Coordinates of N, CA and C in Angstrom, one line a residue:
M134 N 6.6 39.6 36.5 CA 6.0 40.5 37.1 C 3.9 40.7 37.2
N135 N 3.8 40.4 36.3 CA 1.9 39.9 36.1 C 1.0 38.8 36.3
L136 N 2.3 38.0 36.9 CA 2.1 36.5 37.5 C 2.3 37.1 39.2
L137 N 2.9 38.0 39.7 CA 2.9 37.9 41.2 C 2.1 38.9 41.0
F138 N 2.1 39.8 39.6 CA 0.0 40.9 40.7 C -0.7 40.5 40.3
R139 N -1.6 38.8 39.9 CA -2.1 38.6 39.8 C -3.0 37.5 40.9
I140 N -1.6 36.9 41.2 CA -1.7 36.6 42.5 C -1.8 37.3 44.1
L141 N -1.6 38.2 44.3 CA -1.9 39.2 45.2 C -3.2 39.2 45.6
I142 N -3.4 39.7 44.0 CA -4.7 40.5 43.4 C -5.9 39.2 43.7
T143 N -5.6 37.9 43.4 CA -6.1 36.7 43.7 C -6.1 36.5 45.6
A144 N -5.1 36.3 45.9 CA -5.3 37.1 47.9 C -6.2 37.8 48.7
G145 N -6.2 38.8 47.4 CA -6.8 40.1 48.7 C -8.5 39.6 48.1
L146 N -9.0 38.7 46.9 CA -10.4 38.8 47.1 C -10.7 37.4 47.4
V147 N -9.5 36.4 47.9 CA -9.8 35.4 49.0 C -9.8 36.3 50.2
L148 N -9.6 37.1 51.0 CA -9.6 37.4 52.3 C -11.0 38.5 52.2
L149 N -11.2 39.4 50.6 CA -12.7 40.0 51.0 C -13.3 38.8 51.0
I150 N -13.4 37.7 50.3 CA -14.5 37.2 50.3 C -14.5 35.8 51.2
A151 N -13.7 36.2 51.9 CA -14.2 34.8 53.9 C -14.6 36.2 54.7
H152 N -14.0 37.3 54.5 CA -14.6 38.6 55.6 C -15.7 38.7 55.4
F153 N -16.9 38.8 53.9 CA -18.4 39.0 54.3 C -19.0 37.2 53.6
M154 N -18.4 36.2 53.4 CA -19.1 35.2 53.4 C -18.9 34.5 55.0
P155 N -19.9 34.3 55.2 CA -20.3 32.8 56.2 C -19.9 31.4 55.5
G156 N -18.5 31.0 56.5 CA -18.5 29.9 56.0 C -17.3 29.2 55.4
V157 N -16.9 30.9 55.0 CA -14.7 30.5 54.5 C -13.9 31.0 55.3
H158 N -13.1 30.2 56.3 CA -12.2 31.1 57.1 C -10.9 30.9 56.4
V159 N -10.2 32.4 56.3 CA -9.0 32.9 56.2 C -8.0 33.1 57.3
A160 N -6.9 32.5 57.5 CA -6.9 33.3 59.1 C -5.8 34.3 59.2
S161 N -4.7 34.0 58.1 CA -4.4 35.4 57.5 C -4.1 36.1 56.3
F162 N -3.1 37.0 56.0 CA -3.0 37.7 54.7 C -2.0 36.5 53.5
T163 N -0.9 36.0 54.8 CA 0.1 34.9 54.2 C -0.8 33.6 54.2
T164 N -1.7 33.6 54.6 CA -2.3 32.0 54.4 C -3.4 32.1 53.1
A165 N -4.0 33.6 53.0 CA -4.8 33.5 51.2 C -3.9 33.8 50.1
L166 N -2.6 34.6 50.2 CA -1.6 34.0 49.8 C -1.5 32.9 49.1
V167 N -0.7 31.7 50.0 CA -0.6 30.5 50.0 C -2.3 30.6 49.1
V168 N -3.5 30.0 49.6 CA -4.5 30.3 48.8 C -3.9 30.0 46.9
A169 N -4.4 31.4 47.2 CA -3.9 31.7 45.8 C -2.7 31.2 44.6
I170 N -1.4 30.8 45.8 CA -0.6 30.0 44.9 C -0.9 28.4 44.5
V171 N -1.8 27.8 46.0 CA -2.4 26.8 46.1 C -3.5 26.0 44.7
L172 N -4.4 26.8 44.6 CA -5.6 27.2 43.5 C -4.8 27.6 41.9
G173 N -3.7 28.3 42.2 CA -3.5 28.1 40.6 C -2.5 27.0 40.2
L174 N -2.0 26.3 41.7 CA -1.2 25.1 41.1 C -2.6 24.3 40.6
L175 N -3.2 24.0 41.1 CA -4.5 23.0 41.0 C -5.0 23.0 39.6
N176 N -5.2 24.7 39.6 CA -6.4 24.7 38.7 C -4.5 24.3 36.8
I177 N -3.9 24.4 37.1 CA -3.2 24.1 36.0 C -2.8 22.2 35.8
F178 N -2.9 22.4 37.3 CA -2.2 20.3 37.3 C -3.7 19.4 37.0
I179 N -4.4 19.8 38.1 CA -5.2 18.9 38.2 C -6.6 19.0 37.5
K180 N -6.7 20.4 37.3 CA -8.1 20.6 37.2 C -8.3 20.1 35.9
P181 N -7.6 20.3 34.3 CA -7.5 19.7 33.3 C -7.8 18.0 33.3
I182 N -7.6 17.0 34.3 CA -7.7 15.9 34.5 C -8.9 15.4 34.9
L183 N -9.6 16.2 35.3 CA -11.0 15.8 35.6 C -11.9 16.9 34.8
V184 N -11.2 17.3 34.3 CA -12.0 18.3 33.6 C -12.4 16.6 32.5
I185 N -11.3 16.3 32.2 CA -11.7 15.0 30.9 C -11.8 13.3 31.2
L186 N -12.1 13.6 32.6 CA -12.1 12.5 33.5 C -14.3 12.3 33.4
T187 N -13.9 13.9 33.3 CA -15.8 14.1 33.5 C -16.8 14.4 32.2
L188 N -16.2 15.0 31.5 CA -16.1 15.1 29.7 C -17.9 15.3 29.2
P189 N -18.1 13.1 29.2 CA -19.2 13.2 29.4 C -20.7 14.0 30.3
V190 N -20.2 14.4 31.6 CA -21.5 15.1 32.1 C -21.4 16.0 31.9
T191 N -20.1 16.7 31.6 CA -20.0 18.1 31.4 C -20.9 18.0 30.3
I192 N -20.7 17.9 29.2 CA -21.8 18.2 28.0 C -22.9 17.7 28.2
L193 N -23.9 16.7 29.3 CA -24.8 16.2 29.1 C -25.5 17.6 30.6
T194 N -24.7 18.3 31.0 CA -25.7 19.4 32.0 C -24.9 21.1 30.8
L195 N -24.3 20.7 30.0 CA -24.3 21.9 28.7 C -23.0 22.9 29.8
G196 N -21.8 22.0 30.2 CA -20.5 22.7 31.3 C -21.1 23.7 32.7
L197 N -22.0 23.4 33.0 CA -22.6 23.4 34.3 C -22.3 22.4 35.3
F198 N -21.5 21.4 34.7 CA -20.7 20.3 36.1 C -19.0 21.2 36.3
L199 N -18.8 22.4 35.5 CA -17.8 23.0 35.8 C -17.6 24.0 37.3
L200 N -18.9 24.3 37.4 CA -19.2 24.5 38.3 C -18.8 23.7 39.5
V201 N -18.6 22.1 39.6 CA -18.7 21.4 39.9 C -17.4 21.1 40.5
I202 N -16.9 21.2 39.7 CA -15.5 21.0 39.1 C -14.4 21.9 40.5
N203 N -15.0 22.9 39.9 CA -14.2 23.9 40.6 C -14.3 24.2 42.0
A204 N -15.9 23.9 42.4 CA -16.1 23.9 43.9 C -15.2 22.7 44.5
L205 N -14.9 21.4 44.2 CA -14.4 20.1 44.2 C -12.3 21.0 44.7
I206 N -12.4 21.4 43.8 CA -11.1 21.8 43.8 C -10.5 23.3 45.2
I207 N -11.4 23.7 45.1 CA -11.8 24.8 46.2 C -11.6 23.4 47.7
L208 N -12.6 22.6 47.7 CA -12.5 21.7 48.6 C -10.6 21.2 49.5
L209 N -10.9 20.6 48.1 CA -9.0 20.2 48.1 C -8.2 20.7 48.7
C210 N -8.1 22.3 48.2 CA -7.0 23.8 48.7 C -7.9 23.5 50.4
T211 N -8.6 23.2 50.7 CA -9.0 23.2 52.0 C -8.2 22.8 53.1
H212 N -7.9 21.3 52.1 CA -7.3 19.5 52.4 C -5.9 20.2 52.9
I213 N -5.2 21.2 51.7 CA -4.2 21.2 51.5 C -3.0 22.0 52.0
V214 N -4.1 23.3 52.5 CA -3.8 24.8 52.9 C -4.0 24.6 54.4
G215 N -3.4 24.5 55.4 CA -3.9 25.4 57.2 C -4.4 26.7 57.2
G216 N -4.8 26.8 58.2 CA -5.5 28.2 58.2 C -6.6 28.8 56.9
F217 N -7.1 27.7 55.9 CA -7.7 27.8 55.5 C -8.7 26.4 55.2
H218 N -10.3 27.0 55.9 CA -11.2 26.3 55.8 C -12.6 26.6 55.0
V219 N -13.3 25.5 54.1 CA -14.8 25.9 53.8 C -15.9 25.1 54.6
D220 N -17.2 25.6 54.7 CA -17.3 24.8 55.6 C -18.0 23.8 55.0
S221 N -19.3 23.9 54.4 CA -20.0 22.3 52.9 C -19.3 22.7 51.4
F222 N -19.8 21.9 50.7 CA -19.7 22.4 49.2 C -20.4 23.2 48.5
W223 N -21.5 23.4 49.2 CA -22.3 24.7 48.3 C -21.6 25.9 49.0
T224 N -21.2 25.4 49.6 CA -20.3 26.9 50.5 C -19.4 27.1 49.1
A225 N -18.5 25.9 49.5 CA -17.3 26.0 48.2 C -17.5 26.5 46.6
L226 N -19.2 26.4 46.8 CA -19.5 26.3 45.3 C -19.8 27.7 45.2
I227 N -20.5 28.5 46.0 CA -20.4 29.6 45.9 C -19.3 30.5 46.2
F228 N -18.4 30.0 46.5 CA -17.2 31.3 46.9 C -16.3 30.5 45.5
S229 N -16.5 29.8 45.2 CA -15.9 29.3 43.2 C -16.2 30.6 42.6
I230 N -17.3 30.7 42.9 CA -18.6 31.3 41.9 C -18.0 32.8 42.1
I231 N -17.5 33.4 43.3 CA -17.6 34.5 43.0 C -16.0 34.9 43.6
L232 N -15.7 34.3 43.4 CA -14.1 34.6 43.0 C -13.8 34.5 41.5
S233 N -14.6 33.4 41.1 CA -14.3 33.9 39.5 C -14.8 35.0 38.6
L234 N -16.0 35.2 39.4 CA -16.3 36.6 39.0 C -15.4 37.7 39.5
L235 N -15.2 37.9 40.3 CA -14.7 39.1 40.5 C -13.1 38.6 40.4
Q236 N -12.3 38.0 40.1 CA -11.2 37.7 39.0 C -11.1 38.3 37.6
S237 N -12.9 37.6 37.1 CA -13.4 38.4 35.3 C -12.8 40.1 35.9
I238 N -14.1 40.8 36.9 CA -14.0 41.8 36.6 C -12.6 42.9 37.0
M239 N -12.0 41.9 38.0 CA -10.6 42.7 38.1 C -9.3 42.5 36.9
N240 N -9.7 41.7 36.2 CA -8.8 41.3 34.8 C -9.7 42.8 34.0
G241 N -10.4 42.3 34.0 CA -10.7 43.5 33.2 C -10.8 44.8 33.6
I242 N -10.8 45.7 34.8 CA -10.5 46.5 34.9 C -9.2 46.7 34.9
L243 N -8.0 45.7 35.1 CA -7.2 46.2 35.1 C -6.3 46.4 33.6
G244 N -7.2 45.7 33.1 CA -6.8 45.3 31.7 C -5.8 44.3 31.6
E245 N -5.9 42.9 32.2 CA -4.7 41.9 31.5 C -5.7 40.9 30.8
G246 N -7.1 41.3 30.7 CA -7.5 40.0 29.9 C -7.0 39.6 28.1
K247 N -6.3 40.6 28.1 CA -5.6 41.1 26.2 C -4.2 40.5 25.9

């Protein structure tokens, strides 16, 4: 039940960000749900591989390269999910930062970080 709730929250946040941020387009709430699920799966399976492969660069940039990896995950999601589109790499980077911050805030408010 906790996982379903987190997916619903992420879908709502994706819709909210897309509404206020130019360059991010989401067709419907159903699309946002699919985006939340695909982002979760990409973060579980693809992101660890990218982090390991880019570890030297991540160390040299003191971890800032992880933001680039997050943006690449968002761009990969746009190619997988129809009805979800991000215009550019920089838009994906800002989108990923805002989404991460809002998810952290929501987890803190709802007490799911424990």
